[in-house]
């Protein structure tokens, strides 16, 4: 979705990578300890090729944290040529094991079409999965997606009205339904409700009913029984 694609995401700084490496080392089995310690030392010294060389065996052996770190290095082109496809594959391997940061980044890759075929619905689902378990970056990204969708709502409706040769009230209703059901876009209740509200204010009867229902249930908007009753009467 265009509105979501424009959100800027910064990569985590070297200090965060070092902290993750330290955590990996502390949890590693004794035979792998030396190599992982060397990876941290090499990364700290800016020798990314050496760091990657030490991390890859652990990643290939199935260590989710190492997989996520290798993914990040491929994404940034550290110690290797930047390769978003390889980064996405390593993030996916880590995400499959429940690694929350990897799940978050894989979600963002799908949102943006970075190294994978763009799929905003799948990307948002991955972000939601990580956010539900408290991953802070995922929570921030989910909020950013919703905010950008709200900001770009008028543009989406204009495009829908133009492409389908329909009035704006109907376009707002259709866009709202898409966000409500997650058809082709992330399922965003607050964006759906706002679209229904704007369609309702333009006299669209189905939107008036849907907006009333959402006000009554507190779905994507603060619950307001009095306002809901008023909109039900208009519908």
PDB file of N, CA and C in Angstrom, residues 85-177:
ATOM      1  N   UNK A  85      17.314 -10.018  -0.707  1.00  0.00           N
ATOM      2  CA  UNK A  85      16.709 -11.341  -0.818  1.00  0.00           C
ATOM      3  C   UNK A  85      17.284 -12.294   0.219  1.00  0.00           C
ATOM      4  N   UNK A  86      18.614 -12.287   0.358  1.00  0.00           N
ATOM      5  CA  UNK A  86      19.255 -13.136   1.364  1.00  0.00           C
ATOM      6  C   UNK A  86      18.854 -12.698   2.766  1.00  0.00           C
ATOM      7  N   UNK A  87      18.778 -11.384   2.973  1.00  0.00           N
ATOM      8  CA  UNK A  87      18.360 -10.874   4.281  1.00  0.00           C
ATOM      9  C   UNK A  87      16.962 -11.373   4.627  1.00  0.00           C
ATOM     10  N   UNK A  88      16.058 -11.303   3.662  1.00  0.00           N
ATOM     11  CA  UNK A  88      14.686 -11.754   3.901  1.00  0.00           C
ATOM     12  C   UNK A  88      14.643 -13.239   4.233  1.00  0.00           C
ATOM     13  N   UNK A  89      15.456 -14.024   3.540  1.00  0.00           N
ATOM     14  CA  UNK A  89      15.458 -15.471   3.798  1.00  0.00           C
ATOM     15  C   UNK A  89      15.973 -15.788   5.192  1.00  0.00           C
ATOM     16  N   UNK A  90      17.007 -15.073   5.640  1.00  0.00           N
ATOM     17  CA  UNK A  90      17.522 -15.301   6.990  1.00  0.00           C
ATOM     18  C   UNK A  90      16.534 -14.805   8.043  1.00  0.00           C
ATOM     19  N   UNK A  91      15.904 -13.676   7.791  1.00  0.00           N
ATOM     20  CA  UNK A  91      14.883 -13.204   8.729  1.00  0.00           C
ATOM     21  C   UNK A  91      13.745 -14.219   8.830  1.00  0.00           C
ATOM     22  N   UNK A  92      13.382 -14.809   7.686  1.00  0.00           N
ATOM     23  CA  UNK A  92      12.282 -15.775   7.705  1.00  0.00           C
ATOM     24  C   UNK A  92      12.654 -17.015   8.515  1.00  0.00           C
ATOM     25  N   UNK A  93      13.896 -17.476   8.383  1.00  0.00           N
ATOM     26  CA  UNK A  93      14.322 -18.648   9.149  1.00  0.00           C
ATOM     27  C   UNK A  93      14.273 -18.359  10.643  1.00  0.00           C
ATOM     28  N   UNK A  94      14.685 -17.166  11.023  1.00  0.00           N
ATOM     29  CA  UNK A  94      14.634 -16.802  12.442  1.00  0.00           C
ATOM     30  C   UNK A  94      13.196 -16.602  12.904  1.00  0.00           C
ATOM     31  N   UNK A  95      12.389 -15.970  12.059  1.00  0.00           N
ATOM     32  CA  UNK A  95      10.985 -15.723  12.412  1.00  0.00           C
ATOM     33  C   UNK A  95      10.227 -17.030  12.588  1.00  0.00           C
ATOM     34  N   UNK A  96      10.562 -18.026  11.781  1.00  0.00           N
ATOM     35  CA  UNK A  96       9.903 -19.328  11.891  1.00  0.00           C
ATOM     36  C   UNK A  96      10.152 -19.976  13.248  1.00  0.00           C
ATOM     37  N   UNK A  97      11.211 -19.524  13.923  1.00  0.00           N
ATOM     38  CA  UNK A  97      11.518 -20.037  15.253  1.00  0.00           C
ATOM     39  C   UNK A  97      10.980 -19.122  16.355  1.00  0.00           C
ATOM     40  N   UNK A  98      10.224 -18.103  15.954  1.00  0.00           N
ATOM     41  CA  UNK A  98       9.620 -17.222  16.941  1.00  0.00           C
ATOM     42  C   UNK A  98      10.463 -16.031  17.340  1.00  0.00           C
ATOM     43  N   UNK A  99      11.527 -15.743  16.600  1.00  0.00           N
ATOM     44  CA  UNK A  99      12.377 -14.585  16.916  1.00  0.00           C
ATOM     45  C   UNK A  99      11.596 -13.312  16.591  1.00  0.00           C
ATOM     46  N   UNK A 100      11.317 -12.496  17.596  1.00  0.00           N
ATOM     47  CA  UNK A 100      10.396 -11.373  17.421  1.00  0.00           C
ATOM     48  C   UNK A 100      10.972 -10.254  16.564  1.00  0.00           C
ATOM     49  N   UNK A 101      12.257  -9.933  16.738  1.00  0.00           N
ATOM     50  CA  UNK A 101      12.835  -8.872  15.911  1.00  0.00           C
ATOM     51  C   UNK A 101      12.857  -9.307  14.442  1.00  0.00           C
ATOM     52  N   UNK A 102      13.214 -10.573  14.202  1.00  0.00           N
ATOM     53  CA  UNK A 102      13.223 -11.079  12.830  1.00  0.00           C
ATOM     54  C   UNK A 102      11.816 -11.069  12.240  1.00  0.00           C
ATOM     55  N   UNK A 103      10.830 -11.422  13.047  1.00  0.00           N
ATOM     56  CA  UNK A 103       9.438 -11.381  12.589  1.00  0.00           C
ATOM     57  C   UNK A 103       9.049  -9.964  12.204  1.00  0.00           C
ATOM     58  N   UNK A 104       9.479  -9.003  13.017  1.00  0.00           N
ATOM     59  CA  UNK A 104       9.195  -7.597  12.743  1.00  0.00           C
ATOM     60  C   UNK A 104       9.815  -7.154  11.425  1.00  0.00           C
ATOM     61  N   UNK A 105      11.096  -7.450  11.253  1.00  0.00           N
ATOM     62  CA  UNK A 105      11.785  -7.015  10.045  1.00  0.00           C
ATOM     63  C   UNK A 105      11.260  -7.732   8.803  1.00  0.00           C
ATOM     64  N   UNK A 106      10.920  -9.009   8.945  1.00  0.00           N
ATOM     65  CA  UNK A 106      10.340  -9.727   7.813  1.00  0.00           C
ATOM     66  C   UNK A 106       9.007  -9.093   7.429  1.00  0.00           C
ATOM     67  N   UNK A 107       8.230  -8.712   8.437  1.00  0.00           N
ATOM     68  CA  UNK A 107       6.972  -8.021   8.166  1.00  0.00           C
ATOM     69  C   UNK A 107       7.195  -6.732   7.398  1.00  0.00           C
ATOM     70  N   UNK A 108       8.205  -5.974   7.816  1.00  0.00           N
ATOM     71  CA  UNK A 108       8.474  -4.717   7.124  1.00  0.00           C
ATOM     72  C   UNK A 108       8.976  -4.952   5.706  1.00  0.00           C
ATOM     73  N   UNK A 109       9.776  -5.997   5.516  1.00  0.00           N
ATOM     74  CA  UNK A 109      10.230  -6.331   4.165  1.00  0.00           C
ATOM     75  C   UNK A 109       9.034  -6.610   3.258  1.00  0.00           C
ATOM     76  N   UNK A 110       8.041  -7.334   3.775  1.00  0.00           N
ATOM     77  CA  UNK A 110       6.844  -7.607   2.967  1.00  0.00           C
ATOM     78  C   UNK A 110       6.029  -6.336   2.740  1.00  0.00           C
ATOM     79  N   UNK A 111       5.964  -5.465   3.737  1.00  0.00           N
ATOM     80  CA  UNK A 111       5.243  -4.207   3.563  1.00  0.00           C
ATOM     81  C   UNK A 111       5.856  -3.376   2.440  1.00  0.00           C
ATOM     82  N   UNK A 112       7.176  -3.364   2.376  1.00  0.00           N
ATOM     83  CA  UNK A 112       7.879  -2.518   1.414  1.00  0.00           C
ATOM     84  C   UNK A 112       8.248  -3.231   0.122  1.00  0.00           C
ATOM     85  N   UNK A 113       8.127  -4.564   0.076  1.00  0.00           N
ATOM     86  CA  UNK A 113       8.582  -5.303  -1.094  1.00  0.00           C
ATOM     87  C   UNK A 113      10.092  -5.329  -1.188  1.00  0.00           C
ATOM     88  N   UNK A 114      10.754  -5.501  -0.064  1.00  0.00           N
ATOM     89  CA  UNK A 114      12.216  -5.510  -0.005  1.00  0.00           C
ATOM     90  C   UNK A 114      12.716  -6.953   0.031  1.00  0.00           C
ATOM     91  N   UNK A 115      13.269  -7.417  -1.077  1.00  0.00           N
ATOM     92  CA  UNK A 115      13.794  -8.772  -1.138  1.00  0.00           C
ATOM     93  C   UNK A 115      12.733  -9.840  -1.280  1.00  0.00           C
ATOM     94  N   UNK A 116      11.479  -9.443  -1.261  1.00  0.00           N
ATOM     95  CA  UNK A 116      10.343 -10.358  -1.427  1.00  0.00           C
ATOM     96  C   UNK A 116       9.287  -9.644  -2.259  1.00  0.00           C
ATOM     97  N   UNK A 117       8.344 -10.418  -2.780  1.00  0.00           N
ATOM     98  CA  UNK A 117       7.231  -9.796  -3.482  1.00  0.00           C
ATOM     99  C   UNK A 117       6.370  -9.047  -2.474  1.00  0.00           C
ATOM    100  N   UNK A 118       6.050  -7.804  -2.782  1.00  0.00           N
ATOM    101  CA  UNK A 118       5.307  -6.985  -1.832  1.00  0.00           C
ATOM    102  C   UNK A 118       3.955  -7.609  -1.497  1.00  0.00           C
ATOM    103  N   UNK A 119       3.667  -7.666  -0.209  1.00  0.00           N
ATOM    104  CA  UNK A 119       2.396  -8.204   0.273  1.00  0.00           C
ATOM    105  C   UNK A 119       2.091  -7.491   1.585  1.00  0.00           C
ATOM    106  N   UNK A 120       1.388  -6.353   1.482  1.00  0.00           N
ATOM    107  CA  UNK A 120       1.132  -5.532   2.660  1.00  0.00           C
ATOM    108  C   UNK A 120       0.306  -6.266   3.700  1.00  0.00           C
ATOM    109  N   UNK A 121      -0.602  -7.114   3.254  1.00  0.00           N
ATOM    110  CA  UNK A 121      -1.450  -7.850   4.196  1.00  0.00           C
ATOM    111  C   UNK A 121      -0.606  -8.823   5.013  1.00  0.00           C
ATOM    112  N   UNK A 122       0.241  -9.590   4.347  1.00  0.00           N
ATOM    113  CA  UNK A 122       1.113 -10.525   5.054  1.00  0.00           C
ATOM    114  C   UNK A 122       2.091  -9.774   5.947  1.00  0.00           C
ATOM    115  N   UNK A 123       2.647  -8.677   5.428  1.00  0.00           N
ATOM    116  CA  UNK A 123       3.588  -7.895   6.213  1.00  0.00           C
ATOM    117  C   UNK A 123       2.969  -7.368   7.487  1.00  0.00           C
ATOM    118  N   UNK A 124       1.773  -6.830   7.372  1.00  0.00           N
ATOM    119  CA  UNK A 124       1.105  -6.286   8.558  1.00  0.00           C
ATOM    120  C   UNK A 124       0.746  -7.396   9.534  1.00  0.00           C
ATOM    121  N   UNK A 125       0.406  -8.562   9.018  1.00  0.00           N
ATOM    122  CA  UNK A 125       0.099  -9.699   9.889  1.00  0.00           C
ATOM    123  C   UNK A 125       1.332 -10.085  10.713  1.00  0.00           C
ATOM    124  N   UNK A 126       2.504 -10.070  10.082  1.00  0.00           N
ATOM    125  CA  UNK A 126       3.740 -10.378  10.798  1.00  0.00           C
ATOM    126  C   UNK A 126       4.052  -9.313  11.842  1.00  0.00           C
ATOM    127  N   UNK A 127       3.874  -8.040  11.473  1.00  0.00           N
ATOM    128  CA  UNK A 127       4.079  -6.968  12.442  1.00  0.00           C
ATOM    129  C   UNK A 127       3.145  -7.134  13.632  1.00  0.00           C
ATOM    130  N   UNK A 128       1.905  -7.473  13.353  1.00  0.00           N
ATOM    131  CA  UNK A 128       0.917  -7.640  14.419  1.00  0.00           C
ATOM    132  C   UNK A 128       1.290  -8.789  15.343  1.00  0.00           C
ATOM    133  N   UNK A 129       1.813  -9.862  14.760  1.00  0.00           N
ATOM    134  CA  UNK A 129       2.218 -11.015  15.563  1.00  0.00           C
ATOM    135  C   UNK A 129       3.323 -10.632  16.545  1.00  0.00           C
ATOM    136  N   UNK A 130       4.309  -9.889  16.050  1.00  0.00           N
ATOM    137  CA  UNK A 130       5.408  -9.476  16.923  1.00  0.00           C
ATOM    138  C   UNK A 130       4.951  -8.431  17.935  1.00  0.00           C
ATOM    139  N   UNK A 131       4.107  -7.503  17.495  1.00  0.00           N
ATOM    140  CA  UNK A 131       3.618  -6.455  18.393  1.00  0.00           C
ATOM    141  C   UNK A 131       2.783  -7.046  19.521  1.00  0.00           C
ATOM    142  N   UNK A 132       2.012  -8.077  19.219  1.00  0.00           N
ATOM    143  CA  UNK A 132       1.171  -8.712  20.230  1.00  0.00           C
ATOM    144  C   UNK A 132       2.003  -9.336  21.340  1.00  0.00           C
ATOM    145  N   UNK A 133       3.257  -9.633  21.034  1.00  0.00           N
ATOM    146  CA  UNK A 133       4.154 -10.208  22.041  1.00  0.00           C
ATOM    147  C   UNK A 133       5.115  -9.165  22.600  1.00  0.00           C
ATOM    148  N   UNK A 134       4.816  -7.887  22.307  1.00  0.00           N
ATOM    149  CA  UNK A 134       5.534  -6.796  22.953  1.00  0.00           C
ATOM    150  C   UNK A 134       6.802  -6.335  22.279  1.00  0.00           C
ATOM    151  N   UNK A 135       7.064  -6.729  21.045  1.00  0.00           N
ATOM    152  CA  UNK A 135       8.274  -6.265  20.360  1.00  0.00           C
ATOM    153  C   UNK A 135       8.125  -4.764  20.081  1.00  0.00           C
ATOM    154  N   UNK A 136       8.965  -3.919  20.686  1.00  0.00           N
ATOM    155  CA  UNK A 136       8.749  -2.468  20.598  1.00  0.00           C
ATOM    156  C   UNK A 136       8.810  -1.905  19.187  1.00  0.00           C
ATOM    157  N   UNK A 137       9.733  -2.395  18.348  1.00  0.00           N
ATOM    158  CA  UNK A 137       9.815  -1.882  16.980  1.00  0.00           C
ATOM    159  C   UNK A 137       8.548  -2.233  16.202  1.00  0.00           C
ATOM    160  N   UNK A 138       8.011  -3.420  16.445  1.00  0.00           N
ATOM    161  CA  UNK A 138       6.782  -3.824  15.760  1.00  0.00           C
ATOM    162  C   UNK A 138       5.616  -2.940  16.171  1.00  0.00           C
ATOM    163  N   UNK A 139       5.553  -2.607  17.452  1.00  0.00           N
ATOM    164  CA  UNK A 139       4.495  -1.714  17.934  1.00  0.00           C
ATOM    165  C   UNK A 139       4.597  -0.361  17.240  1.00  0.00           C
ATOM    166  N   UNK A 140       5.816   0.169  17.133  1.00  0.00           N
ATOM    167  CA  UNK A 140       6.036   1.459  16.475  1.00  0.00           C
ATOM    168  C   UNK A 140       5.653   1.391  14.999  1.00  0.00           C
ATOM    169  N   UNK A 141       6.035   0.313  14.344  1.00  0.00           N
ATOM    170  CA  UNK A 141       5.747   0.185  12.917  1.00  0.00           C
ATOM    171  C   UNK A 141       4.248   0.074  12.665  1.00  0.00           C
ATOM    172  N   UNK A 142       3.551  -0.693  13.503  1.00  0.00           N
ATOM    173  CA  UNK A 142       2.098  -0.810  13.348  1.00  0.00           C
ATOM    174  C   UNK A 142       1.431   0.554  13.468  1.00  0.00           C
ATOM    175  N   UNK A 143       1.866   1.316  14.446  1.00  0.00           N
ATOM    176  CA  UNK A 143       1.300   2.649  14.642  1.00  0.00           C
ATOM    177  C   UNK A 143       1.600   3.539  13.443  1.00  0.00           C
ATOM    178  N   UNK A 144       2.823   3.445  12.926  1.00  0.00           N
ATOM    179  CA  UNK A 144       3.205   4.260  11.772  1.00  0.00           C
ATOM    180  C   UNK A 144       2.373   3.907  10.544  1.00  0.00           C
ATOM    181  N   UNK A 145       2.114   2.615  10.347  1.00  0.00           N
ATOM    182  CA  UNK A 145       1.303   2.187   9.201  1.00  0.00           C
ATOM    183  C   UNK A 145      -0.097   2.773   9.297  1.00  0.00           C
ATOM    184  N   UNK A 146      -0.702   2.688  10.486  1.00  0.00           N
ATOM    185  CA  UNK A 146      -2.057   3.215  10.671  1.00  0.00           C
ATOM    186  C   UNK A 146      -2.091   4.723  10.462  1.00  0.00           C
ATOM    187  N   UNK A 147      -1.085   5.420  10.997  1.00  0.00           N
ATOM    188  CA  UNK A 147      -1.043   6.874  10.863  1.00  0.00           C
ATOM    189  C   UNK A 147      -0.898   7.284   9.398  1.00  0.00           C
ATOM    190  N   UNK A 148      -0.034   6.594   8.666  1.00  0.00           N
ATOM    191  CA  UNK A 148       0.152   6.933   7.255  1.00  0.00           C
ATOM    192  C   UNK A 148      -1.098   6.603   6.443  1.00  0.00           C
ATOM    193  N   UNK A 149      -1.791   5.531   6.816  1.00  0.00           N
ATOM    194  CA  UNK A 149      -3.026   5.184   6.110  1.00  0.00           C
ATOM    195  C   UNK A 149      -4.087   6.249   6.333  1.00  0.00           C
ATOM    196  N   UNK A 150      -4.181   6.747   7.561  1.00  0.00           N
ATOM    197  CA  UNK A 150      -5.143   7.814   7.846  1.00  0.00           C
ATOM    198  C   UNK A 150      -4.780   9.086   7.092  1.00  0.00           C
ATOM    199  N   UNK A 151      -3.488   9.409   7.089  1.00  0.00           N
ATOM    200  CA  UNK A 151      -3.025  10.609   6.388  1.00  0.00           C
ATOM    201  C   UNK A 151      -3.300  10.513   4.889  1.00  0.00           C
ATOM    202  N   UNK A 152      -3.135   9.321   4.342  1.00  0.00           N
ATOM    203  CA  UNK A 152      -3.313   9.147   2.903  1.00  0.00           C
ATOM    204  C   UNK A 152      -4.698   8.703   2.487  1.00  0.00           C
ATOM    205  N   UNK A 153      -5.658   8.747   3.423  1.00  0.00           N
ATOM    206  CA  UNK A 153      -7.001   8.247   3.123  1.00  0.00           C
ATOM    207  C   UNK A 153      -7.654   8.999   1.967  1.00  0.00           C
ATOM    208  N   UNK A 154      -7.540  10.312   1.958  1.00  0.00           N
ATOM    209  CA  UNK A 154      -8.145  11.094   0.876  1.00  0.00           C
ATOM    210  C   UNK A 154      -7.570  10.713  -0.483  1.00  0.00           C
ATOM    211  N   UNK A 155      -6.256  10.495  -0.530  1.00  0.00           N
ATOM    212  CA  UNK A 155      -5.627  10.111  -1.795  1.00  0.00           C
ATOM    213  C   UNK A 155      -6.112   8.739  -2.258  1.00  0.00           C
ATOM    214  N   UNK A 156      -6.255   7.813  -1.314  1.00  0.00           N
ATOM    215  CA  UNK A 156      -6.758   6.485  -1.664  1.00  0.00           C
ATOM    216  C   UNK A 156      -8.174   6.564  -2.229  1.00  0.00           C
ATOM    217  N   UNK A 157      -8.991   7.385  -1.591  1.00  0.00           N
ATOM    218  CA  UNK A 157     -10.381   7.529  -2.029  1.00  0.00           C
ATOM    219  C   UNK A 157     -10.451   8.199  -3.391  1.00  0.00           C
ATOM    220  N   UNK A 158      -9.615   9.206  -3.604  1.00  0.00           N
ATOM    221  CA  UNK A 158      -9.580   9.871  -4.910  1.00  0.00           C
ATOM    222  C   UNK A 158      -9.224   8.877  -6.010  1.00  0.00           C
ATOM    223  N   UNK A 159      -8.221   8.031  -5.734  1.00  0.00           N
ATOM    224  CA  UNK A 159      -7.816   7.027  -6.719  1.00  0.00           C
ATOM    225  C   UNK A 159      -8.936   6.021  -6.967  1.00  0.00           C
ATOM    226  N   UNK A 160      -9.618   5.601  -5.897  1.00  0.00           N
ATOM    227  CA  UNK A 160     -10.724   4.649  -6.034  1.00  0.00           C
ATOM    228  C   UNK A 160     -11.874   5.257  -6.832  1.00  0.00           C
ATOM    229  N   UNK A 161     -12.215   6.499  -6.519  1.00  0.00           N
ATOM    230  CA  UNK A 161     -13.313   7.168  -7.226  1.00  0.00           C
ATOM    231  C   UNK A 161     -12.997   7.322  -8.709  1.00  0.00           C
ATOM    232  N   UNK A 162     -11.738   7.680  -9.000  1.00  0.00           N
ATOM    233  CA  UNK A 162     -11.340   7.887 -10.396  1.00  0.00           C
ATOM    234  C   UNK A 162     -11.312   6.568 -11.167  1.00  0.00           C
ATOM    235  N   UNK A 163     -10.711   5.537 -10.563  1.00  0.00           N
ATOM    236  CA  UNK A 163     -10.553   4.267 -11.279  1.00  0.00           C
ATOM    237  C   UNK A 163     -11.881   3.545 -11.487  1.00  0.00           C
ATOM    238  N   UNK A 164     -12.822   3.733 -10.556  1.00  0.00           N
ATOM    239  CA  UNK A 164     -14.104   3.028 -10.643  1.00  0.00           C
ATOM    240  C   UNK A 164     -15.245   3.914 -11.147  1.00  0.00           C
ATOM    241  N   UNK A 165     -14.934   5.183 -11.406  1.00  0.00           N
ATOM    242  CA  UNK A 165     -15.951   6.151 -11.867  1.00  0.00           C
ATOM    243  C   UNK A 165     -17.151   6.187 -10.924  1.00  0.00           C
ATOM    244  N   UNK A 166     -16.857   6.387  -9.641  1.00  0.00           N
ATOM    245  CA  UNK A 166     -17.905   6.442  -8.620  1.00  0.00           C
ATOM    246  C   UNK A 166     -17.771   7.735  -7.832  1.00  0.00           C
ATOM    247  N   UNK A 167     -18.823   8.099  -7.105  1.00  0.00           N
ATOM    248  CA  UNK A 167     -18.771   9.307  -6.289  1.00  0.00           C
ATOM    249  C   UNK A 167     -17.923   9.053  -5.044  1.00  0.00           C
ATOM    250  N   UNK A 168     -17.530  10.144  -4.374  1.00  0.00           N
ATOM    251  CA  UNK A 168     -16.612  10.015  -3.247  1.00  0.00           C
ATOM    252  C   UNK A 168     -17.247   9.290  -2.060  1.00  0.00           C
ATOM    253  N   UNK A 169     -18.540   9.458  -1.859  1.00  0.00           N
ATOM    254  CA  UNK A 169     -19.192   8.760  -0.753  1.00  0.00           C
ATOM    255  C   UNK A 169     -19.059   7.250  -0.925  1.00  0.00           C
ATOM    256  N   UNK A 170     -19.330   6.784  -2.131  1.00  0.00           N
ATOM    257  CA  UNK A 170     -19.205   5.353  -2.407  1.00  0.00           C
ATOM    258  C   UNK A 170     -17.756   4.906  -2.311  1.00  0.00           C
ATOM    259  N   UNK A 171     -16.850   5.762  -2.773  1.00  0.00           N
ATOM    260  CA  UNK A 171     -15.426   5.429  -2.704  1.00  0.00           C
ATOM    261  C   UNK A 171     -14.968   5.313  -1.256  1.00  0.00           C
ATOM    262  N   UNK A 172     -15.396   6.246  -0.401  1.00  0.00           N
ATOM    263  CA  UNK A 172     -15.053   6.153   1.017  1.00  0.00           C
ATOM    264  C   UNK A 172     -15.585   4.852   1.607  1.00  0.00           C
ATOM    265  N   UNK A 173     -16.809   4.490   1.247  1.00  0.00           N
ATOM    266  CA  UNK A 173     -17.399   3.258   1.772  1.00  0.00           C
ATOM    267  C   UNK A 173     -16.601   2.035   1.329  1.00  0.00           C
ATOM    268  N   UNK A 174     -16.222   1.991   0.058  1.00  0.00           N
ATOM    269  CA  UNK A 174     -15.482   0.836  -0.450  1.00  0.00           C
ATOM    270  C   UNK A 174     -14.098   0.730   0.181  1.00  0.00           C
ATOM    271  N   UNK A 175     -13.437   1.870   0.324  1.00  0.00           N
ATOM    272  CA  UNK A 175     -12.124   1.863   0.968  1.00  0.00           C
ATOM    273  C   UNK A 175     -12.264   1.421   2.422  1.00  0.00           C
ATOM    274  N   UNK A 176     -13.304   1.917   3.083  1.00  0.00           N
ATOM    275  CA  UNK A 176     -13.541   1.501   4.464  1.00  0.00           C
ATOM    276  C   UNK A 176     -13.756   0.010   4.576  1.00  0.00           C
ATOM    277  N   UNK A 177     -14.513  -0.544   3.661  1.00  0.00           N
ATOM    278  CA  UNK A 177     -14.768  -1.986   3.679  1.00  0.00           C
ATOM    279  C   UNK A 177     -13.478  -2.774   3.459  1.00  0.00           C
TER     280      UNK A 177
END
